[in-house]
Amino acid sequence: MAPRVSTLVAAFLERAASDTKKASDPLVTEKRYVSLWAEPVVVALCKDDDTSRRMLAQHVLPRLFEALPESVGTILRQLSVYCLSDADLQKDGRFASAQRQQRFDACRQHALIVVLKAARALDLVSIDQLVAMDAGLIEMLGRAVHHPDWSVRADMLGLLCEARKLSTPLHEIELNLLFRLLRVSSNAPSADFRQQQHSALTVLATRLVTIATHADRIVTTGHPPVPSQKVRHRERAKRETAIARGKAEGKSEAQVLSELGILSQDEMVAQARVTLASVEKTINTWLDLAVRGCLYPGAGFSKVAMGLRWLDILCCFFTPGRPAQAPDSSAIPFVVPGLSSPRFEKEGGQLSDSGTVSASEIVTVLTQVLIDDPFEANRASAFALLTMWPLVPPDDELAAAAAKRWAQDLLKRGLFLVNSTRAGESESGALIVRWVFRKFVVLQNMRLDADPSDSGNLSPALSFAYGLASQLKECHDAAERNLLDAAQHYPMHGLLTALQYVVGEIDYSSSDVQSDAKKWHEWLDELGKTATKVTNVVLGVLTNASPEGNVPSSYSEVEDRIDSIIHTGEAENDDASVSDDIGDQDNIDSVAGPKQQVILSYCWRAVKEVSGLLAAIATCPPGSDLGSQDGLVIAPLIQEETVGDIGSLL
């Protein structure tokens, strides 16, 4: 039905445009058609029917404004004063009348948004014109920030972020409304709104990059960028039409050009400088809202996810030295301190000298999300941001020492979490170890101690790798002595995950690795043997026909096997004079769960992570079948027989 109605309305509007052009007095004819169409359109837009309103916005308003541009101002003025009659409000009780008035106000706010979106798409109205027309329209937009319908908020966000030309500067009123809307909608439960918000903010970031690039060209050259031929023809036609109408209204050509925003060269350069400062302030405000407004301790899943999404957009578009995802823009013409490489001379949580968010504060907050957030999706997003974050090697000894202290403290906390019995904490710890190894040990050649007892004249990466392998051996030895004690005090699934990440992060074709090829080969060989030993230790429980004792035919066999492990552990603990804590059945069950389940969970997690580690060892290092890569001779770090043994074990 909608396409047919749209076709009929389009025919009427084309007839109106044709009559206006042919009339002896086009302005009078256009005003008659505007008065004919404006009132019914306003009444239809303000009805309590969202579907009809969206149909009008999609099919009627664009064609109406294209045929009769003067109708935009008339409709906006009528929307500002349109209200329910006293008879409509008094037909129901007081409470029902109040509800009806609230619904009407909400519909009128949405009507204003769709009218402005359609007019802005045709470049027929600006914020300055809106303020000059009626200040009440801006107040109505301010109330729409708290609209109960999330789809209406998404429409308003699109209105504030989008423009017909990407280089159109953002007005101060638009920025205030935008950040008000972002603040009240940062905890939005609607998935559709979050998706539409991400799309709109991506458009906003593209606009900011384009605005800054164009303003920088004007400041540098003193001339605006040369538009395409199509744009030049359109601007010329718009200027000629405006001059003709202005002269008909008694205005001079200079007044008309001033109203159109056509400035002299000095005024243009001064305005470009103001625009650059405004864009930089907008980015810093957005960054502050993402970090301090969303990523604070105790924030809910939706708010943290929203803040991480905003940070992802900001990093993709405004990271210094990285090409922005915008047309004709290689990079922004200024540096955003919060998105640059962090400096750790000050504590990460302190404010920067300018009061804006510092890079060290953002990195610290992201590591905190990676460690403390219970949701895997948020932890994955935080790790992706940390991975893409620029970390430049310090240029002086003081900064290098501060960065090393910060990285060592973070590694210490990551290793503490790696040795946790909880799966979520151990995974977070493994990701911390992976990030520290990649960003500090590999890229900056920083020596960090993964195992304090380890010492030797090894490269930083080798020393780090041997330290993790040494801790895995300790866990394996504990498992060989007693599985119950190992499950409670020496969990190894986190270490296995961290080692799997480390194996995958090493660039085996680099000169540093190739110069120590023999030692790397020994490390990989020892790591594979340790992983195989771990598998042999835990498979005795997992390969049983009934590991949990649920099948009657094998129940006694499994119970005897696990009970023997438990009794052995209790006997050893008694000899060590700690049987009061470990030997008490109720105490163990209250802390770590039933003993059989603790052992079974420990064995299952261990063999699961061992599989991933062995797969990384078999696939990541260069094998004996790879003689060269890009013309360089690559020393083999794993033998074909080792890969065959891993395949047989798996």
XYZ file of C-alpha atoms in Angstrom:
650
model
C 0.000 0.000 0.000
C 2.778 2.437 0.918
C 4.441 2.400 -2.552
C 1.104 3.140 -4.246
C 0.342 6.017 -1.898
C 3.876 7.278 -2.366
C 3.460 7.218 -6.149
C 0.197 9.148 -5.883
C 1.683 11.749 -3.542
C 4.713 12.091 -5.799
C 2.438 12.822 -8.755
C 0.685 15.592 -6.774
C 4.016 17.087 -5.713
C 5.412 17.008 -9.239
C 2.300 18.821 -10.399
C 2.831 21.422 -7.676
C 6.462 21.941 -8.688
C 5.458 22.232 -12.350
C 2.729 24.770 -11.584
C 5.165 26.799 -9.466
C 7.697 27.046 -12.302
C 5.069 27.993 -14.877
C 3.279 30.558 -12.714
C 3.662 34.272 -13.338
C 4.491 34.769 -9.657
C 6.292 31.605 -8.478
C 6.658 32.731 -4.851
C 2.908 33.258 -4.391
C 2.092 29.953 -6.072
C 4.619 28.096 -3.918
C 3.182 29.643 -0.735
C -0.303 28.458 -1.721
C 0.900 24.888 -2.205
C 2.884 25.037 1.044
C -0.180 26.165 2.996
C -2.139 23.352 1.338
C 0.317 20.589 2.315
C 1.819 21.767 5.607
C -1.143 21.381 7.980
C -2.228 17.827 7.013
C 1.428 16.684 7.090
C 1.870 18.086 10.614
C -1.351 16.463 11.836
C -0.340 13.106 10.360
C 3.157 13.296 11.839
C 1.850 14.008 15.345
C -0.580 11.089 15.433
C 0.144 8.279 17.887
C 1.163 5.914 15.100
C 4.868 5.254 14.708
C 4.442 3.233 11.502
C 2.601 6.043 9.688
C 5.162 8.565 10.872
C 8.040 6.489 9.510
C 6.205 5.952 6.218
C 5.731 9.709 5.888
C 9.406 10.274 6.670
C 10.484 7.765 4.055
C 8.052 8.375 1.196
C 6.443 11.815 1.541
C 8.747 14.300 3.285
C 11.763 13.976 0.924
C 9.595 14.536 -2.155
C 7.649 17.337 -0.518
C 10.792 19.217 0.501
C 12.385 18.658 -2.886
C 9.323 20.017 -4.712
C 8.499 22.794 -2.213
C 11.618 23.809 -0.204
C 9.735 26.612 1.556
C 7.508 24.012 3.226
C 10.343 23.111 5.642
C 10.109 26.365 7.582
C 6.310 26.323 7.593
C 6.114 22.759 8.924
C 8.723 23.451 11.616
C 6.907 26.569 12.816
C 3.608 24.706 12.948
C 5.229 21.814 14.863
C 6.471 24.220 17.544
C 2.940 25.494 18.291
C 0.821 22.435 17.461
C -0.956 21.034 20.517
C -3.969 19.017 21.565
C -7.248 20.828 21.910
C -8.928 21.287 25.296
C -11.767 19.037 24.192
C -9.350 16.181 23.496
C -7.744 16.578 26.905
C -10.982 16.897 28.871
C -12.786 13.898 27.400
C -10.940 11.555 29.802
C -10.012 11.837 33.447
C -7.096 13.847 34.761
C -4.709 10.881 34.899
C -5.638 9.687 31.400
C -5.293 13.244 30.088
C -1.789 13.522 31.520
C -0.814 10.239 29.875
C -2.324 11.376 26.600
C -0.376 14.642 26.772
C 2.879 12.734 27.405
C 2.286 10.463 24.409
C 1.466 13.484 22.251
C 4.671 15.277 23.314
C 6.685 12.151 22.515
C 5.077 11.906 19.068
C 5.726 15.597 18.405
C 9.389 15.194 19.353
C 9.734 12.275 16.940
C 7.953 14.279 14.239
C 10.450 17.111 14.681
C 13.364 14.663 14.374
C 12.109 13.063 11.154
C 11.357 16.466 9.592
C 14.843 17.736 10.429
C 16.463 14.545 9.113
C 14.650 14.845 5.795
C 15.484 18.563 5.522
C 19.151 18.063 6.516
C 19.507 15.329 3.898
C 18.621 17.947 1.256
C 20.724 20.636 2.980
C 17.658 22.853 3.452
C 18.070 23.812 7.120
C 20.894 24.397 9.588
C 21.038 24.745 13.361
C 21.494 28.507 13.120
C 18.388 28.780 10.958
C 16.515 26.585 13.426
C 17.467 28.835 16.345
C 16.506 31.938 14.393
C 13.191 30.344 13.449
C 12.064 29.291 16.944
C 14.191 28.595 20.030
C 11.450 26.264 21.291
C 12.458 23.732 18.632
C 15.905 23.360 20.275
C 14.218 22.871 23.657
C 12.022 20.175 22.114
C 15.144 18.402 20.794
C 16.667 18.626 24.272
C 13.634 16.855 25.742
C 13.861 14.204 23.016
C 17.182 13.092 24.531
C 15.134 11.312 27.223
C 12.551 9.852 24.822
C 11.211 6.511 26.118
C 11.461 4.854 22.686
C 15.021 3.716 21.869
C 14.325 3.785 18.143
C 13.516 7.517 18.409
C 16.790 8.088 20.261
C 18.555 6.248 17.433
C 16.852 8.574 14.919
C 18.003 11.585 16.898
C 21.546 10.239 17.022
C 21.474 9.854 13.256
C 20.213 13.443 12.931
C 23.117 14.774 15.011
C 25.853 12.649 13.423
C 24.938 12.649 9.737
C 25.144 15.433 7.180
C 24.846 15.746 3.419
C 28.481 16.901 3.198
C 31.076 15.249 5.428
C 32.961 18.539 5.689
C 30.006 20.366 7.298
C 31.239 21.550 10.747
C 29.368 20.496 13.856
C 27.522 23.267 15.684
C 28.040 23.744 19.412
C 24.336 23.024 20.006
C 24.638 19.763 18.078
C 27.642 18.686 20.158
C 25.875 19.490 23.440
C 22.806 17.488 22.403
C 25.008 14.644 21.150
C 26.954 14.203 24.382
C 23.801 14.549 26.470
C 22.271 11.742 24.416
C 25.380 9.567 24.745
C 25.477 10.031 28.522
C 21.859 9.065 29.119
C 22.024 6.170 26.629
C 25.364 4.609 27.615
C 23.595 1.821 29.518
C 21.056 1.076 26.782
C 19.522 -2.411 27.055
C 18.362 -2.394 23.414
C 20.726 -4.315 21.112
C 19.200 -2.608 18.049
C 19.940 0.813 19.515
C 23.542 -0.161 20.298
C 24.025 -1.352 16.722
C 22.502 1.800 15.220
C 24.521 3.917 17.618
C 27.755 2.262 16.459
C 26.881 3.001 12.829
C 25.981 6.629 13.576
C 29.133 7.224 15.627
C 31.260 5.729 12.860
C 29.744 8.323 10.523
C 30.459 10.997 13.149
C 34.125 9.956 13.376
C 34.389 10.066 9.582
C 32.926 13.581 9.630
C 35.346 14.744 12.331
C 38.361 13.485 10.376
C 37.094 15.105 7.179
C 36.274 18.397 8.930
C 39.711 18.524 10.549
C 41.485 17.682 7.296
C 39.615 20.348 5.321
C 40.171 22.953 8.039
C 43.887 22.137 8.124
C 44.113 22.595 4.339
C 42.473 26.007 4.638
C 44.880 27.052 7.411
C 47.882 25.764 5.442
C 47.006 27.070 1.961
C 44.542 29.847 2.655
C 42.073 28.332 0.164
C 39.271 25.778 0.559
C 39.602 22.375 -1.125
C 38.453 22.328 -4.744
C 35.151 20.389 -4.943
C 34.071 18.149 -7.782
C 32.396 19.567 -10.868
C 29.002 18.259 -9.775
C 29.324 19.961 -6.399
C 30.460 23.222 -8.036
C 27.401 23.236 -10.309
C 25.105 22.547 -7.370
C 26.669 25.281 -5.231
C 26.497 27.779 -8.099
C 22.810 27.008 -8.696
C 22.093 27.336 -4.984
C 23.931 30.664 -4.825
C 22.149 32.070 -7.887
C 18.746 31.014 -6.529
C 19.495 32.591 -3.154
C 20.658 35.842 -4.752
C 17.510 36.023 -6.892
C 15.247 35.474 -3.871
C 17.261 37.929 -1.802
C 16.940 40.661 -4.403
C 13.187 39.984 -4.602
C 13.065 40.527 -0.823
C 15.118 43.727 -1.074
C 18.453 42.328 0.141
C 21.823 43.175 -1.341
C 24.106 40.545 -2.855
C 26.626 40.951 -0.004
C 23.924 40.230 2.571
C 22.832 37.104 0.722
C 26.414 35.820 0.429
C 26.938 36.448 4.144
C 23.792 34.454 4.955
C 25.081 31.611 2.781
C 28.337 31.520 4.792
C 30.636 32.707 1.999
C 33.536 34.434 3.803
C 36.656 36.375 2.908
C 40.060 34.643 3.009
C 41.063 35.976 6.451
C 37.691 35.123 7.943
C 37.887 31.678 6.370
C 41.321 30.936 7.909
C 40.238 32.198 11.332
C 37.114 30.061 11.203
C 39.214 27.037 10.164
C 41.424 27.453 13.242
C 38.351 27.570 15.463
C 37.026 24.444 13.726
C 40.279 22.542 14.379
C 40.157 23.436 18.077
C 36.502 22.391 18.240
C 37.216 18.993 16.654
C 40.072 18.320 19.080
C 37.873 19.288 22.035
C 35.092 17.018 20.729
C 37.425 14.019 20.485
C 38.782 14.569 24.011
C 35.246 14.913 25.413
C 34.177 11.719 23.660
C 37.274 9.923 24.974
C 36.592 11.129 28.516
C 33.004 9.918 28.290
C 34.102 6.484 27.021
C 36.767 5.911 29.693
C 35.572 7.709 32.822
C 31.870 7.534 32.054
C 31.675 3.835 31.151
C 34.784 1.883 32.189
C 34.667 2.407 35.944
C 34.642 -0.394 38.568
C 31.192 -1.872 39.037
C 29.783 -0.728 35.685
C 27.297 -3.108 34.075
C 27.864 -5.197 30.976
C 26.043 -2.831 28.601
C 27.896 0.256 29.792
C 31.336 -1.398 29.618
C 30.566 -2.828 26.180
C 29.434 0.618 25.015
C 32.593 2.296 26.303
C 34.799 -0.314 24.596
C 32.943 0.219 21.316
C 33.469 3.968 21.527
C 37.149 3.430 22.259
C 37.421 1.113 19.266
C 35.965 3.797 16.974
C 38.251 6.460 18.424
C 41.341 4.269 18.027
C 40.494 3.361 14.435
C 40.082 6.995 13.371
C 42.262 9.137 15.638
C 45.338 7.117 16.661
C 48.411 9.201 15.740
C 50.310 7.848 12.748
C 47.537 5.495 11.679
C 45.611 6.213 8.443
C 42.031 7.143 9.270
C 39.092 5.295 7.771
C 37.772 8.363 5.977
C 37.782 9.480 2.328
C 40.710 11.680 1.211
C 42.195 11.627 4.720
C 45.491 9.963 5.561
C 45.576 11.049 9.221
C 44.201 13.762 11.496
C 46.274 16.977 11.512
C 46.776 16.985 15.300
C 47.759 14.518 18.021
C 45.238 13.267 20.581
C 47.369 12.658 23.731
C 44.987 10.049 25.111
C 45.342 7.879 22.002
C 49.127 8.086 21.672
C 51.805 5.896 23.234
C 51.513 5.960 27.061
C 54.221 7.275 29.353
C 54.479 5.587 32.738
C 56.531 8.167 34.687
C 53.322 8.954 36.549
C 50.940 6.435 37.986
C 48.546 5.241 35.295
C 45.435 6.496 37.060
C 46.569 10.105 37.465
C 45.237 12.945 35.382
C 47.266 14.444 32.595
C 48.512 18.020 32.864
C 45.611 19.281 30.725
C 42.956 17.385 32.698
C 42.068 15.170 29.729
C 42.334 11.398 29.733
C 45.942 10.248 29.402
C 47.103 7.240 27.406
C 48.550 5.551 30.502
C 45.184 5.918 32.245
C 43.373 4.301 29.314
C 45.831 1.392 29.109
C 45.524 0.834 32.863
C 41.722 0.876 32.658
C 41.745 -1.610 29.767
C 43.995 -4.002 31.675
C 41.617 -3.666 34.620
C 38.677 -4.608 32.383
C 40.675 -7.554 31.069
C 41.346 -8.745 34.610
C 38.122 -8.002 36.476
C 35.262 -8.064 33.959
C 33.262 -11.305 34.275
C 32.022 -11.244 30.660
C 34.167 -12.896 28.004
C 32.959 -10.542 25.238
C 34.174 -7.476 27.146
C 37.498 -9.115 27.978
C 38.018 -9.990 24.302
C 37.230 -6.405 23.249
C 39.625 -4.988 25.864
C 42.409 -7.323 24.701
C 41.835 -6.359 21.058
C 42.150 -2.661 22.006
C 45.311 -3.305 24.016
C 46.786 -5.215 21.093
C 46.232 -2.388 18.624
C 47.342 0.327 21.075
C 50.641 2.016 20.052
C 53.543 1.434 22.453
C 56.699 3.280 21.463
C 59.983 2.321 23.235
C 60.899 4.976 25.844
C 63.456 7.544 24.707
C 65.180 8.140 28.069
C 66.315 6.060 31.041
C 63.735 7.453 33.451
C 60.840 6.611 31.147
C 62.333 3.170 30.389
C 62.663 2.360 34.089
C 59.093 3.514 34.784
C 57.737 1.456 31.876
C 59.642 -1.619 33.066
C 58.294 -1.268 36.618
C 54.768 -0.913 35.301
C 55.098 -3.910 32.979
C 56.715 -6.052 35.698
C 53.921 -5.253 38.162
C 51.312 -6.098 35.541
C 53.110 -9.353 34.687
C 53.242 -10.253 38.375
C 49.495 -9.786 38.657
C 48.927 -11.733 35.442
C 50.994 -14.671 36.705
C 49.049 -14.618 39.970
C 45.808 -14.936 37.997
C 47.312 -17.610 35.725
C 47.730 -19.820 38.808
C 44.094 -19.378 39.840
C 41.777 -22.379 39.992
C 38.976 -20.342 38.396
C 38.748 -20.612 34.614
C 37.825 -16.962 34.002
C 40.668 -15.586 36.128
C 43.245 -17.953 34.606
C 42.153 -16.963 31.077
C 42.452 -13.258 31.978
C 45.898 -13.878 33.430
C 46.981 -15.736 30.287
C 45.838 -12.806 28.119
C 47.786 -10.371 30.331
C 50.918 -12.538 29.969
C 50.365 -12.697 26.209
C 50.009 -8.912 25.866
C 53.038 -8.153 28.052
C 55.133 -10.661 26.101
C 54.084 -9.198 22.737
C 54.257 -5.481 23.523
C 57.192 -5.278 25.934
C 59.355 -8.381 25.593
C 59.168 -8.959 21.825
C 58.624 -5.459 20.415
C 60.719 -3.482 22.945
C 63.224 -6.228 23.866
C 62.480 -5.547 27.545
C 63.755 -8.078 30.075
C 60.923 -9.124 32.397
C 61.113 -11.914 34.964
C 58.455 -14.551 34.424
C 60.212 -16.746 37.014
C 62.239 -14.941 39.729
C 64.418 -18.030 40.251
C 65.479 -18.052 36.599
C 68.812 -16.463 35.784
C 71.088 -16.760 32.796
C 72.540 -14.984 29.819
C 69.533 -15.552 27.601
C 67.683 -13.076 25.402
C 64.657 -11.398 27.020
C 62.194 -13.504 25.009
C 64.029 -16.772 25.756
C 64.340 -15.921 29.432
C 60.609 -15.177 29.584
C 59.739 -18.424 27.790
C 62.022 -20.539 30.016
C 60.502 -18.937 33.107
C 56.981 -20.019 32.121
C 58.201 -23.506 31.206
C 59.890 -23.798 34.606
C 56.621 -23.009 36.376
C 54.856 -25.654 34.272
C 57.413 -28.232 35.386
C 56.695 -27.378 39.022
C 52.979 -27.924 38.440
C 53.686 -31.233 36.683
C 55.866 -32.433 39.559
C 53.089 -31.537 42.010
C 50.574 -33.496 39.905
C 52.861 -36.525 39.886
C 53.075 -36.432 43.685
C 49.371 -35.946 44.359
C 46.552 -34.929 42.027
C 44.300 -33.587 44.756
C 46.973 -31.293 46.173
C 47.923 -30.167 42.649
C 44.295 -29.449 41.759
C 43.898 -27.256 44.832
C 47.262 -25.486 44.928
C 49.064 -25.988 41.587
C 46.511 -25.564 38.772
C 48.167 -25.727 35.376
C 45.449 -24.886 32.843
C 46.240 -21.159 33.026
C 49.960 -21.747 32.499
C 49.254 -24.058 29.572
C 47.059 -21.369 27.980
C 49.728 -18.686 28.521
C 52.408 -20.927 26.985
C 50.143 -21.620 24.017
C 49.814 -17.843 23.460
C 53.583 -17.324 23.831
C 54.345 -20.037 21.263
C 51.993 -18.332 18.825
C 53.382 -14.813 19.435
C 57.005 -15.579 18.571
C 58.258 -14.453 15.153
C 60.391 -17.466 14.301
C 61.762 -15.918 11.098
C 63.207 -12.878 12.896
C 66.957 -12.488 13.263
C 66.760 -12.570 17.081
C 65.088 -15.967 17.085
C 67.236 -17.384 14.291
C 70.425 -16.350 16.094
C 69.322 -18.467 19.089
C 67.704 -21.193 16.997
C 69.361 -24.008 18.968
C 68.086 -22.738 22.327
C 64.604 -22.137 20.938
C 64.626 -25.669 19.552
C 65.597 -27.020 22.991
C 62.871 -24.978 24.665
C 60.189 -26.212 22.274
C 61.404 -29.794 22.665
C 61.344 -29.600 26.474
C 57.949 -27.898 26.424
C 56.500 -30.649 24.227
C 57.905 -33.360 26.501
C 56.498 -31.650 29.603
C 53.079 -31.365 27.941
C 53.187 -35.060 27.075
C 54.064 -35.937 30.685
C 51.152 -33.848 31.908
C 48.856 -35.750 29.583
C 50.090 -39.096 30.890
C 49.477 -37.979 34.478
C 45.853 -36.920 33.983
C 44.731 -39.505 31.430
C 44.485 -42.152 34.121
C 41.386 -40.421 35.446
C 39.896 -39.247 32.149
C 40.174 -42.511 30.192
C 38.245 -44.464 32.786
C 34.862 -45.786 31.629
C 33.125 -43.766 34.350
C 35.298 -40.866 35.504
C 32.548 -39.356 37.679
C 31.336 -42.662 39.095
C 27.882 -42.400 37.499
C 27.868 -45.790 35.736
C 27.209 -48.640 38.224
C 29.427 -51.156 36.391
C 32.573 -49.066 36.833
C 31.613 -46.981 39.861
C 33.663 -48.883 42.393
C 36.723 -48.886 40.151
C 36.710 -45.117 39.730
C 35.929 -44.515 43.390
C 38.808 -46.715 44.438
C 41.131 -44.878 42.064
C 40.165 -41.380 43.272
C 39.931 -42.453 46.932
C 43.466 -43.790 46.743
C 44.622 -40.418 45.413
C 42.773 -38.619 48.203
C 44.113 -40.890 50.936
C 47.630 -40.532 49.594
C 47.319 -36.764 49.698
C 45.909 -36.844 53.240
C 48.721 -39.095 54.398
C 51.353 -36.797 52.930
C 49.697 -33.783 54.474
C 49.568 -35.528 57.844
C 53.315 -36.133 57.625
C 53.756 -32.434 56.883
C 51.679 -31.477 59.980
C 48.987 -29.726 57.965
C 46.325 -32.421 58.136
C 44.030 -30.178 60.194
C 43.293 -28.043 57.115
C 43.664 -30.457 54.206
C 42.460 -33.709 55.679
C 39.093 -32.435 56.861
C 36.460 -33.573 54.329
C 33.981 -30.817 55.194
C 36.630 -28.092 54.950
C 37.775 -29.188 51.488
C 34.242 -29.574 50.195
C 33.287 -26.100 51.417
C 36.303 -24.448 49.792
C 36.912 -26.369 46.582
C 33.920 -28.696 46.168
C 33.772 -32.497 46.440
C 37.213 -34.059 46.013
C 36.259 -36.300 43.108
C 34.871 -33.368 41.124
C 37.913 -31.209 41.906
C 40.279 -33.856 40.544
C 38.153 -34.571 37.486
C 37.804 -30.860 36.638
C 41.546 -30.374 37.066
C 42.357 -33.282 34.749
C 39.840 -32.252 32.097
C 41.052 -28.636 31.980
C 44.680 -29.763 31.844
C 44.222 -32.142 28.918
C 42.097 -29.537 27.099
C 44.819 -26.876 27.306
C 47.566 -29.397 26.580
C 45.834 -30.138 23.275
C 45.937 -26.451 22.339
C 49.582 -26.121 23.396
C 50.685 -29.186 21.414
C 48.761 -27.920 18.372
C 50.616 -24.584 18.625
C 53.970 -26.354 18.935
C 53.203 -28.484 15.882
C 51.984 -25.636 13.645
C 53.687 -22.346 14.644
C 57.476 -22.998 14.542
C 59.169 -23.713 11.192
C 59.690 -27.415 10.572
C 62.433 -29.345 8.873
C 60.461 -29.244 5.592
C 60.762 -25.418 5.414
C 64.172 -24.554 4.047
C 63.698 -20.854 3.268
C 61.148 -18.053 3.417
C 61.270 -14.941 1.220
C 64.797 -15.857 0.183
C 66.042 -16.229 3.777
C 67.310 -19.516 5.178
C 65.130 -20.541 8.116
C 66.561 -22.913 10.707
C 64.062 -25.676 11.573
C 62.887 -25.534 15.188
C 60.733 -28.663 15.207
C 61.338 -32.024 13.625
C 58.938 -34.065 11.561
C 59.086 -36.902 14.099
C 57.953 -34.531 16.849
C 54.917 -33.487 14.822
C 54.109 -37.168 14.212
C 54.359 -37.939 17.934
C 52.053 -35.008 18.781
C 49.546 -36.206 16.182
C 49.614 -39.723 17.597
C 49.067 -38.423 21.139
C 46.178 -36.184 20.124
